[in-house]
Short mmCIF file of N, CA and C in Angstrom, two decimals:
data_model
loop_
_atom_site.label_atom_id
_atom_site.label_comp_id
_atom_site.label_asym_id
_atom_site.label_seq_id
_atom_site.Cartn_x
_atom_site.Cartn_y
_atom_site.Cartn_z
N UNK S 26 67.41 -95.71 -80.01
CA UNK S 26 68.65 -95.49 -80.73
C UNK S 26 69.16 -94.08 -80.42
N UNK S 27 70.66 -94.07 -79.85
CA UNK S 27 70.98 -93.02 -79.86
C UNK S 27 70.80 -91.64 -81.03
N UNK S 28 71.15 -90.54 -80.83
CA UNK S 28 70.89 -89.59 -81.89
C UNK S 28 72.41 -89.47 -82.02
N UNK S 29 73.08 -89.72 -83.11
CA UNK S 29 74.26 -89.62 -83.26
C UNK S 29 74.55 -88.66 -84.28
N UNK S 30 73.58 -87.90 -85.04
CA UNK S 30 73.76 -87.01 -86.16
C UNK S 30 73.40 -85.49 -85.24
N UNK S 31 74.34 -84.49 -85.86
CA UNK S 31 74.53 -83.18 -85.73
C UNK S 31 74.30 -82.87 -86.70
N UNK S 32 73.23 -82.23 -87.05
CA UNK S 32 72.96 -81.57 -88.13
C UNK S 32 72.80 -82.42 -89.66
N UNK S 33 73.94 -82.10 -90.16
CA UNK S 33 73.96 -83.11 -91.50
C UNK S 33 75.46 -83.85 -91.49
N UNK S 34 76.33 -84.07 -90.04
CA UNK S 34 77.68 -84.36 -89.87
C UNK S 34 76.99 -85.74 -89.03
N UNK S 35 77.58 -86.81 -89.04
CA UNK S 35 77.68 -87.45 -87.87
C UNK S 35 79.05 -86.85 -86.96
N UNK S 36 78.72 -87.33 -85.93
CA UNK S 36 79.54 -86.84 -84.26
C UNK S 36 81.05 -87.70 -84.35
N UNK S 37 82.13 -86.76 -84.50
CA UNK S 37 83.28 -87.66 -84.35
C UNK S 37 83.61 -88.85 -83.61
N UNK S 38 82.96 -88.91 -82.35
CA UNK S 38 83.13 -89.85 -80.94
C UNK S 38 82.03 -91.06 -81.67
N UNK S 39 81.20 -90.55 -82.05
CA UNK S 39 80.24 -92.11 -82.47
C UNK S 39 80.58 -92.91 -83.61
N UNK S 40 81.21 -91.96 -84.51
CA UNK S 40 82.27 -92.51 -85.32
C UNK S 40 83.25 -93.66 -85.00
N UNK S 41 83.75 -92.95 -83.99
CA UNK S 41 85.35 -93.90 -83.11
C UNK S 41 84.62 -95.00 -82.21
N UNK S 42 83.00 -94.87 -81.48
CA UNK S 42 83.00 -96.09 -80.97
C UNK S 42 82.16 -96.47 -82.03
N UNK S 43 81.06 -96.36 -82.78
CA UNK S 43 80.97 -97.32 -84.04
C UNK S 43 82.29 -98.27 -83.97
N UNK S 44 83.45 -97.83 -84.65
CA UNK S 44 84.39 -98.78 -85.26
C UNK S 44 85.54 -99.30 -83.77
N UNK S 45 85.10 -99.18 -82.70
CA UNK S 45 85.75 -99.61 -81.87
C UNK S 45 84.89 -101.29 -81.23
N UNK S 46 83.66 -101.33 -82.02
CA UNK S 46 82.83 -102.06 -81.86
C UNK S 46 83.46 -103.49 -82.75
N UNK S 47 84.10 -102.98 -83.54
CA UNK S 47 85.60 -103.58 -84.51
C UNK S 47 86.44 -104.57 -84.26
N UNK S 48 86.25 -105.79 -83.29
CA UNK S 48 87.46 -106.27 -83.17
C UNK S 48 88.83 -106.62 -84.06
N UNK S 49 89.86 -105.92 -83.84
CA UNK S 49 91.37 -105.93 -84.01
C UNK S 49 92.14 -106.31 -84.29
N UNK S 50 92.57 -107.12 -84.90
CA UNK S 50 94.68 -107.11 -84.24
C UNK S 50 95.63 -106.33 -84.36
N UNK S 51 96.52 -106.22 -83.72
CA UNK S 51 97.05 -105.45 -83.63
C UNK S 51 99.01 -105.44 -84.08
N UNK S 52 99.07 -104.34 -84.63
CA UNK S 52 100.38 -104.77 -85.38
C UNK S 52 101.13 -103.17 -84.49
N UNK S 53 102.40 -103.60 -84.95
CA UNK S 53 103.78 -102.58 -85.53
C UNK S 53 104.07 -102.40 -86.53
N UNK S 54 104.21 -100.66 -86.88
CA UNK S 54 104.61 -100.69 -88.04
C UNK S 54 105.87 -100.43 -87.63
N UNK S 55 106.59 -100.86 -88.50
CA UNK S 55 108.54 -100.17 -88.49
C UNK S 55 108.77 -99.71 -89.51
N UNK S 56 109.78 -98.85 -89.69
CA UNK S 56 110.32 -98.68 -90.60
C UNK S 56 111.73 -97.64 -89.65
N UNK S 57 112.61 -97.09 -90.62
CA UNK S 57 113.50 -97.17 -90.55
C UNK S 57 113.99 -95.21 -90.91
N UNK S 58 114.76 -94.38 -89.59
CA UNK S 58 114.78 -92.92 -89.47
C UNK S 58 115.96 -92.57 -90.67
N UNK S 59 116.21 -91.19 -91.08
CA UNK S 59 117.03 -91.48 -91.53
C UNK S 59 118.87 -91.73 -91.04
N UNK S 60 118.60 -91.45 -89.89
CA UNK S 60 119.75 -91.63 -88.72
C UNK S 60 120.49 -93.51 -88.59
N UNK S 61 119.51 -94.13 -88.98
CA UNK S 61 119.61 -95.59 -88.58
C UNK S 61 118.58 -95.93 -88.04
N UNK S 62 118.09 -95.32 -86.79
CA UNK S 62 117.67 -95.97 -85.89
C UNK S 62 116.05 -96.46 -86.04
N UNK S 63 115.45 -97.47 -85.53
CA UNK S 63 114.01 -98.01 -85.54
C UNK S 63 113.45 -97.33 -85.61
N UNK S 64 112.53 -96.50 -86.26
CA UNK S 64 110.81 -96.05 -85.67
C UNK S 64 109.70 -96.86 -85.85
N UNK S 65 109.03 -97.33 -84.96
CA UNK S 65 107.71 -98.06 -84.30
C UNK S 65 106.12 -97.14 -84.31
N UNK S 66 105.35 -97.26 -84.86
CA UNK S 66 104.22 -96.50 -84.63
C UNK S 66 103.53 -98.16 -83.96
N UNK S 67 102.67 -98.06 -83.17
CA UNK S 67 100.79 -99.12 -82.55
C UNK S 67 99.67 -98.95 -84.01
N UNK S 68 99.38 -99.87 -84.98
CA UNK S 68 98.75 -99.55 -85.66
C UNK S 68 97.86 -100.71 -85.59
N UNK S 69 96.23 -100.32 -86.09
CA UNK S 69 95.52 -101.46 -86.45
C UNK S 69 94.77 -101.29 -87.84
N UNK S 70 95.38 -100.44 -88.33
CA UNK S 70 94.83 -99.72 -89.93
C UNK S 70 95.68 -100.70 -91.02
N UNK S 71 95.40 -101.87 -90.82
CA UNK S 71 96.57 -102.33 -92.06
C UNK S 71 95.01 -103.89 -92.74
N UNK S 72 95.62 -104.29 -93.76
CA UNK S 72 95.00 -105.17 -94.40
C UNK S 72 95.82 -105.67 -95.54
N UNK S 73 95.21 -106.72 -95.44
CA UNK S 73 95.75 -107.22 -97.15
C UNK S 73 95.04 -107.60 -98.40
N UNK S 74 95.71 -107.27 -99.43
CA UNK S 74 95.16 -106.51 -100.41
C UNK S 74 94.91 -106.87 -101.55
N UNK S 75 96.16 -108.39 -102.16
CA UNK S 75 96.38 -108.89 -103.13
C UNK S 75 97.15 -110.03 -102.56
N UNK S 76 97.04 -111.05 -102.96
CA UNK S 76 97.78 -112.30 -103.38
C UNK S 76 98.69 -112.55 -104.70
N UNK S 77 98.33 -112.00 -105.68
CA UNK S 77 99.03 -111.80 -106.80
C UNK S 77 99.14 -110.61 -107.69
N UNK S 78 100.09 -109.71 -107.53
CA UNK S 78 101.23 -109.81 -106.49
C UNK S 78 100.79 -109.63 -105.24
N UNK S 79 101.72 -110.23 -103.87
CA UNK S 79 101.54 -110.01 -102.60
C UNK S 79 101.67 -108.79 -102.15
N UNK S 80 100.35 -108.18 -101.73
CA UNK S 80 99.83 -106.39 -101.72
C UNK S 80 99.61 -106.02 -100.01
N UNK S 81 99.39 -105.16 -99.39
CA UNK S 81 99.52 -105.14 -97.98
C UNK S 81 99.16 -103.46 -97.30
N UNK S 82 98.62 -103.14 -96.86
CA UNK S 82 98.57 -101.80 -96.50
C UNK S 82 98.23 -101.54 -95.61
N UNK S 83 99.08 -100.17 -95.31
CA UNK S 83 98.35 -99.65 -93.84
C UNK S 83 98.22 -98.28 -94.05
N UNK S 84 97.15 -97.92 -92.91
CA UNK S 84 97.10 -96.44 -92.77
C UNK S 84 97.78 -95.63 -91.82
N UNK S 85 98.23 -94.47 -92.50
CA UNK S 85 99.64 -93.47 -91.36
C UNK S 85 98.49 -92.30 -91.29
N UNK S 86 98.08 -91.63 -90.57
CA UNK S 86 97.78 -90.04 -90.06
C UNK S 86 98.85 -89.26 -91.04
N UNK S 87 99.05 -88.11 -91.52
CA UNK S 87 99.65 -87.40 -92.14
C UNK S 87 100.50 -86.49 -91.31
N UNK S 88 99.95 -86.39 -89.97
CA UNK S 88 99.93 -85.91 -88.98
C UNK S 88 101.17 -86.24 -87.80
N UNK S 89 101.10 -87.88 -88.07
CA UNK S 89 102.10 -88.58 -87.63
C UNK S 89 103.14 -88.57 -87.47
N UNK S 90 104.49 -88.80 -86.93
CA UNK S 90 105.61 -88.99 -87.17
C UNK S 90 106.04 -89.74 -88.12
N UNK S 91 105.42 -91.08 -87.92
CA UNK S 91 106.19 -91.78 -89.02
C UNK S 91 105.59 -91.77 -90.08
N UNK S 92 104.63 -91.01 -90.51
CA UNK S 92 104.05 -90.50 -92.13
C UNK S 92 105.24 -89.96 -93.01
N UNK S 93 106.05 -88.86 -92.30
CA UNK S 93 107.24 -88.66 -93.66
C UNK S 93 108.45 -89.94 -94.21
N UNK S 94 108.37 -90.18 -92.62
CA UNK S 94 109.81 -91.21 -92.68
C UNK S 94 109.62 -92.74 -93.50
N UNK S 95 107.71 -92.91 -93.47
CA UNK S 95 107.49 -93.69 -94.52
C UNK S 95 107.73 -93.15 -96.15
N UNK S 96 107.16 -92.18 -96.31
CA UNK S 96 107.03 -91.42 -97.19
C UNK S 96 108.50 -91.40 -98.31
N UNK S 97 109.50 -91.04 -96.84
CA UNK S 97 110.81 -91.00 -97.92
C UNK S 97 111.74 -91.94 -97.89
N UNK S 98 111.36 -92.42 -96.82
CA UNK S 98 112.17 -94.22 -97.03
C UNK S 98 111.65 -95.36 -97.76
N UNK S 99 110.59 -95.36 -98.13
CA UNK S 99 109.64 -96.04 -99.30
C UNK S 99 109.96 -97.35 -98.63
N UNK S 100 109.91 -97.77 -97.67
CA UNK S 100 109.65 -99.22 -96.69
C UNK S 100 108.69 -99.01 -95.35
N UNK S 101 108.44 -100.44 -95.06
CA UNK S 101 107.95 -100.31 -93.95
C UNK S 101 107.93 -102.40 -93.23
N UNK S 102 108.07 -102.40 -92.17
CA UNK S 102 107.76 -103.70 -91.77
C UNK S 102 105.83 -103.50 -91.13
N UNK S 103 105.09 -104.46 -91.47
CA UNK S 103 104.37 -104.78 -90.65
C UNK S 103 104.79 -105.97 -89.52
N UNK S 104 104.49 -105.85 -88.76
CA UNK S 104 104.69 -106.99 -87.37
C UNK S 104 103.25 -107.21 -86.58
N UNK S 105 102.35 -108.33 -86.70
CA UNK S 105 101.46 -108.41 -85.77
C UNK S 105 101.77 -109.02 -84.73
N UNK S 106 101.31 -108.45 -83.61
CA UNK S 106 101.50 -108.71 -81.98
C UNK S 106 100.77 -109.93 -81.26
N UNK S 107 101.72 -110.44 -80.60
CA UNK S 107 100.96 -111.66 -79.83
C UNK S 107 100.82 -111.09 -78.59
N UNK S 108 100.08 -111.57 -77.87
CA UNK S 108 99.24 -111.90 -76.18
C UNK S 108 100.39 -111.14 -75.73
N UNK S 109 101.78 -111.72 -76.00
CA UNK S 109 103.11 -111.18 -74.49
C UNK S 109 103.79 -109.72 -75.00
N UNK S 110 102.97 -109.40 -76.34
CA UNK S 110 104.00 -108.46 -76.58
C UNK S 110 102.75 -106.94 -76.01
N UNK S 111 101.96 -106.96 -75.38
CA UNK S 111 100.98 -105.79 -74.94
C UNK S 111 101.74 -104.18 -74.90
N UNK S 112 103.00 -104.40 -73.31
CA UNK S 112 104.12 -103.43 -73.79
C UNK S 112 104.21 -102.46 -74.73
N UNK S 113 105.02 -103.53 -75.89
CA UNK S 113 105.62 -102.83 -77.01
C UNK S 113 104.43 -102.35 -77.21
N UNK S 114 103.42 -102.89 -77.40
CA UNK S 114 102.18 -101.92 -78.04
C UNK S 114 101.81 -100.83 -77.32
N UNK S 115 101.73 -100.48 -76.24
CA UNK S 115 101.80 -99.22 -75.58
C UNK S 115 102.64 -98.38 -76.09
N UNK S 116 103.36 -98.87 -76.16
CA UNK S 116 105.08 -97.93 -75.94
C UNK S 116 104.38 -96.99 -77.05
N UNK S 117 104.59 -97.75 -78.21
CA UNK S 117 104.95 -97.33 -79.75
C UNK S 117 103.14 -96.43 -79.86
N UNK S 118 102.46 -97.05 -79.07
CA UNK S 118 100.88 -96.38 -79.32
C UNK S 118 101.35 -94.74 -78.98
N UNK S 119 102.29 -94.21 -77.83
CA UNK S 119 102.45 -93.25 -77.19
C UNK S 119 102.73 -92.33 -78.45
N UNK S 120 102.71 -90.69 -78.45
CA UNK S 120 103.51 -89.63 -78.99
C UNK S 120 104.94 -89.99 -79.27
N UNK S 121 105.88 -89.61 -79.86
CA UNK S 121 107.50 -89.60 -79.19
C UNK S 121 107.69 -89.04 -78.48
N UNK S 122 107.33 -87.73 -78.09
CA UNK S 122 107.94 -87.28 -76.70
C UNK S 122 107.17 -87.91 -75.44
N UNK S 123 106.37 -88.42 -75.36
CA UNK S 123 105.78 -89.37 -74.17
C UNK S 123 106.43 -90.71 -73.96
N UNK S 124 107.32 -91.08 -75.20
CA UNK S 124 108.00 -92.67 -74.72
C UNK S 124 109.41 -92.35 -74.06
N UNK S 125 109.24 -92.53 -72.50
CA UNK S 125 110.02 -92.13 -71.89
C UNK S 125 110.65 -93.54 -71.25
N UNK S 126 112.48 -93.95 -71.19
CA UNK S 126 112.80 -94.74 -70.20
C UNK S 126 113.00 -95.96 -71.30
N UNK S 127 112.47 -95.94 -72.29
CA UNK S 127 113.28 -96.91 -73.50
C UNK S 127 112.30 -97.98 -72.80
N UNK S 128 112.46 -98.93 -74.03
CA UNK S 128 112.21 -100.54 -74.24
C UNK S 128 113.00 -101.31 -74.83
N UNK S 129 113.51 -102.08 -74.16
CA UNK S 129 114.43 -103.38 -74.74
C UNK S 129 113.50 -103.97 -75.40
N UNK S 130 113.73 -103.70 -77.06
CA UNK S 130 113.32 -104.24 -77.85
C UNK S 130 114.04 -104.94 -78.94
N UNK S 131 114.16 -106.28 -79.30
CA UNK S 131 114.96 -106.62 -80.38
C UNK S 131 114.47 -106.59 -81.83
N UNK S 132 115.20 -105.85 -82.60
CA UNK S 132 114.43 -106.33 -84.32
C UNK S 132 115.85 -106.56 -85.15
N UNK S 133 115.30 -107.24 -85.84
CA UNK S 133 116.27 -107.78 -86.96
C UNK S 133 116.07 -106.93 -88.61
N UNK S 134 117.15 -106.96 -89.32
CA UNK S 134 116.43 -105.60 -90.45
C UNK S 134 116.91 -106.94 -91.80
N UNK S 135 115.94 -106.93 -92.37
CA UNK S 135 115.91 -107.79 -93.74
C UNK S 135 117.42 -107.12 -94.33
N UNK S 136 117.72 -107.91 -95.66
CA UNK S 136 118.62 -107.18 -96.86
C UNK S 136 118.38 -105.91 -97.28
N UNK S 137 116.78 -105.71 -97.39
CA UNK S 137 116.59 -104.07 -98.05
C UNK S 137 116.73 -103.16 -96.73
N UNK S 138 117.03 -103.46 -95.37
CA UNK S 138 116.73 -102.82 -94.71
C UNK S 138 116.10 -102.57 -93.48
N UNK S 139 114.36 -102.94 -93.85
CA UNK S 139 113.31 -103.18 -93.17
C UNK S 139 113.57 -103.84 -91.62
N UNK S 140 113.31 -103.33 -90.63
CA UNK S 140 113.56 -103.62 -89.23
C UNK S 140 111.80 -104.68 -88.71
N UNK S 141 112.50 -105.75 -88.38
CA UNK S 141 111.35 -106.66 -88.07
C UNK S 141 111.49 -106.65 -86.66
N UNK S 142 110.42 -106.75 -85.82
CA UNK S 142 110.30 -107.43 -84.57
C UNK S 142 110.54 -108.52 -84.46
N UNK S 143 111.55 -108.64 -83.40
CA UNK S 143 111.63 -110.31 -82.84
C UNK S 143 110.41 -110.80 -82.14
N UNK S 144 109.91 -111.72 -82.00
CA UNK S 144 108.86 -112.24 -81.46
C UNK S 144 107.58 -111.81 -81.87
N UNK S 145 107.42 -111.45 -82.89
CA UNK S 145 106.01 -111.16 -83.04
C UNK S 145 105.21 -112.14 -83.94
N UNK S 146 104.36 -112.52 -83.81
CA UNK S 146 103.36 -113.56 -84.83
C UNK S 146 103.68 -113.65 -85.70
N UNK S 147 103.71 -112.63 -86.97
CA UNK S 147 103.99 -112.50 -88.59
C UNK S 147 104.72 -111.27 -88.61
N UNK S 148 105.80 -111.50 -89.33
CA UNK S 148 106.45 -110.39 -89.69
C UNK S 148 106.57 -110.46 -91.46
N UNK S 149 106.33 -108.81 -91.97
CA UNK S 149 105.91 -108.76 -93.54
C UNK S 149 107.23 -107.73 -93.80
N UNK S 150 108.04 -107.84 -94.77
CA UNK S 150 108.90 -106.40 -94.62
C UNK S 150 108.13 -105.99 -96.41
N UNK S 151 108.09 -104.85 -96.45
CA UNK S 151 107.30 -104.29 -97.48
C UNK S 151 107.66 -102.86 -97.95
N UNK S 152 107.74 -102.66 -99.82
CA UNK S 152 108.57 -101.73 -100.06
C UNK S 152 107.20 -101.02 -100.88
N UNK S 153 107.02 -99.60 -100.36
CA UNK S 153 105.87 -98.98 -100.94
C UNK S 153 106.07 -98.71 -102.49
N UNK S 154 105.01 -99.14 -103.22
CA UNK S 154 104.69 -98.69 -104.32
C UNK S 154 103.63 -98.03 -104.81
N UNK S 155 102.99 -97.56 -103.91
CA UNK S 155 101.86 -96.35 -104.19
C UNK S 155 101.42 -96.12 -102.63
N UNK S 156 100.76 -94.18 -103.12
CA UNK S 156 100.44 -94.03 -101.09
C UNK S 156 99.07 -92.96 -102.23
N UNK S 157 98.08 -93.07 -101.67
CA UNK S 157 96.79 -92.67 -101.65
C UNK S 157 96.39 -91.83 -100.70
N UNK S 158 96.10 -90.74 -100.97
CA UNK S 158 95.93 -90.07 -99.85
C UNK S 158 94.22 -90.18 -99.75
N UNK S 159 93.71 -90.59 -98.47
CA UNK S 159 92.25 -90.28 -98.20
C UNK S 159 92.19 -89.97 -96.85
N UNK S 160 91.43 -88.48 -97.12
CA UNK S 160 90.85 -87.73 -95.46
C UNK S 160 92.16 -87.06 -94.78
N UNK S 161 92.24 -87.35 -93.69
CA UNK S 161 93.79 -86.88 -92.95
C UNK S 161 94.66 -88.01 -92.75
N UNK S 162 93.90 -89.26 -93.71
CA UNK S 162 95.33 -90.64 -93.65
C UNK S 162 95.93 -90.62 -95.06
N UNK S 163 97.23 -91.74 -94.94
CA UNK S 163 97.94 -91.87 -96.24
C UNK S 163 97.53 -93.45 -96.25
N UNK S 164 97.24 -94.32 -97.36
CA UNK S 164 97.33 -95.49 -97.35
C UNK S 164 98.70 -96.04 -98.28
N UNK S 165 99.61 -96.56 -97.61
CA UNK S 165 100.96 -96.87 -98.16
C UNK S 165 100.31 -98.35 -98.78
N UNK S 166 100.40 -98.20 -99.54
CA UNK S 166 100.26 -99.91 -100.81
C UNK S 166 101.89 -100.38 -100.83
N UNK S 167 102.40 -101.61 -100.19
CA UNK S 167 103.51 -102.51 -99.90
C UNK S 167 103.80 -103.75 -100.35
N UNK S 168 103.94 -104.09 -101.42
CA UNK S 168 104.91 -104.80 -101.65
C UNK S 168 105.37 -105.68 -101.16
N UNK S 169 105.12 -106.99 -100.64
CA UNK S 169 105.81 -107.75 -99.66
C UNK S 169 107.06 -108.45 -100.10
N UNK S 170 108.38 -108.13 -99.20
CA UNK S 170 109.47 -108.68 -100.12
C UNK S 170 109.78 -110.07 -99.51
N UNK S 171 109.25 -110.20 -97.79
CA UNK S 171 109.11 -111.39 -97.10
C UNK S 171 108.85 -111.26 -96.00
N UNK S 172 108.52 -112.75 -95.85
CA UNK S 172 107.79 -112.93 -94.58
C UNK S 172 107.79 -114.18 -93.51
N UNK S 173 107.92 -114.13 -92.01
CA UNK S 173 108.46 -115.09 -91.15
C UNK S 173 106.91 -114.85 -90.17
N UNK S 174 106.52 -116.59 -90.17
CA UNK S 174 105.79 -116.77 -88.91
C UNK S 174 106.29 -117.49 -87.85
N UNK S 175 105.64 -117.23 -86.93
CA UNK S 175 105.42 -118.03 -85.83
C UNK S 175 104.29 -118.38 -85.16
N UNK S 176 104.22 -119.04 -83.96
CA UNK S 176 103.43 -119.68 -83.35
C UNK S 176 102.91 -118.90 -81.72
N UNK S 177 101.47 -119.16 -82.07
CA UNK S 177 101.22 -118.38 -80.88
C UNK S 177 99.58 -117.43 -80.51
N UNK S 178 99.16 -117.00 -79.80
CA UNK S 178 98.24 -116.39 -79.89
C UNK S 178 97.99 -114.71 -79.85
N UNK S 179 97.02 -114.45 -80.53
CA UNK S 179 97.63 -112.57 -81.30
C UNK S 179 96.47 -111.78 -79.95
N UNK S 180 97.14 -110.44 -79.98
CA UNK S 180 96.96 -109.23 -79.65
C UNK S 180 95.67 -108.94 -79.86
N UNK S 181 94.70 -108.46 -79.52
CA UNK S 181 93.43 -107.46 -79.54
C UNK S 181 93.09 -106.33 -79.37
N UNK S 182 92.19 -105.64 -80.26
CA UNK S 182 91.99 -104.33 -79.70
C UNK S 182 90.65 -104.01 -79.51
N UNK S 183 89.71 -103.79 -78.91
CA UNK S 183 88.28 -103.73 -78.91
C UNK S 183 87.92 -103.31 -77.74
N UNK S 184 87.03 -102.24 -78.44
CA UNK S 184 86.61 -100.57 -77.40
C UNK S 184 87.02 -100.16 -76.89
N UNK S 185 88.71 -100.04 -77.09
CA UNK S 185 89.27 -98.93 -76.56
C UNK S 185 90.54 -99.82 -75.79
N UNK S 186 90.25 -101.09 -75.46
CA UNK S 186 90.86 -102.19 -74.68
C UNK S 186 91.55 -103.26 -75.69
N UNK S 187 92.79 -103.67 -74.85
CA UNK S 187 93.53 -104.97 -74.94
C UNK S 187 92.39 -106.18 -75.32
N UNK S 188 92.18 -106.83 -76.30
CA UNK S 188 91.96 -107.93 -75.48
C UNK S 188 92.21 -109.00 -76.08
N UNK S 189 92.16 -110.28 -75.71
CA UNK S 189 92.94 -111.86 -76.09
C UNK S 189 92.24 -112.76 -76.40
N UNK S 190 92.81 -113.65 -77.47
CA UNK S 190 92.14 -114.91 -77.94
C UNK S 190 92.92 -116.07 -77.91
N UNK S 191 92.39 -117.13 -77.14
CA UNK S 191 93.15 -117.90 -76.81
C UNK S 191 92.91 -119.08 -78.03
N UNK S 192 93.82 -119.34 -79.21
CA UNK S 192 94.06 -120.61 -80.18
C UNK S 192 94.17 -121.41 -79.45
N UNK S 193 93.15 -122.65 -80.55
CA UNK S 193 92.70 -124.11 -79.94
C UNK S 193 94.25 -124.71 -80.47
#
């Protein structure tokens, strides 16, 4: 067994592949600048939480870009990714100043707002009602105001890699 403890810390990196050992799916978060326009973060920090009421959360870095713009727009879409959408998941995984050259991307924005991806597996649009702060993340608690599926096979993320599951 590796020695993965420093002292009385475990090692940040054995940390990240511990939980990269994790298989994934992989979503978009959206939500909405205060300019108009889309912002997209690559997230796989989300879960769900409650059935009654319909509860939903994800985790933002504080650090992040779209940590304030959640913060003060009190929405957010989740979107999980299928097999064809890999791309967009790059894109949005990048910094903002690294997404260079645009992506034709289509989203549609609910009544409250909320900007959904076209084509993606499940789309949730969700209005925060509590954010928790733990460590250097925020966990936004959402509200689901609705939600559209489709058909198809989802996105992966495991050790660091893409990877795919093909539905029977």
């Amino acid at each position: 067994m590796e020695d993965n403890v420093d002292g009385n810390s475990i090692k940040t990196q054995a940390f990240r592949d511990a939980w990269g050992n994790f298989a994934t799916g992989v979503s978009l978060i959206t939500t909405v600048e205060m300019d108009g326009s889309v912002h997209g973060m690559t997230a796989n920090g989300i879960a769900s939480i409650s059935l009654d009421p319909m509860l939903v959360m994800v985790c933002v870095s504080r650090s992040a870009n779209s940590y304030p713009i959640i913060k003060v727009g009190g929405i957010y879409g989740i979107n999980i990714l299928s097999v064809d959408q890999v791309e967009i998941a790059e894109y949005f995984a990048k910094p903002m100043e690294k997404r260079t050259g645009g992506l034709d991307v289509g989203f549609t924005f609910t009544d409250g707002g909320v900007p959904l991806l076209q084509g993606a597996l499940s789309v949730m649009a969700c209005k925060v009602v509590k954010e928790h702060v733990a460590g250097d993340h925020s966990i936004f608690i959402g509200l689901v105001e609705s939600i559209d599926i489709k058909e198809g096979d989802p996105l992966l993320f495991f050790r660091g890699n893409w990877a795919f599951l093909e539905s029977n």
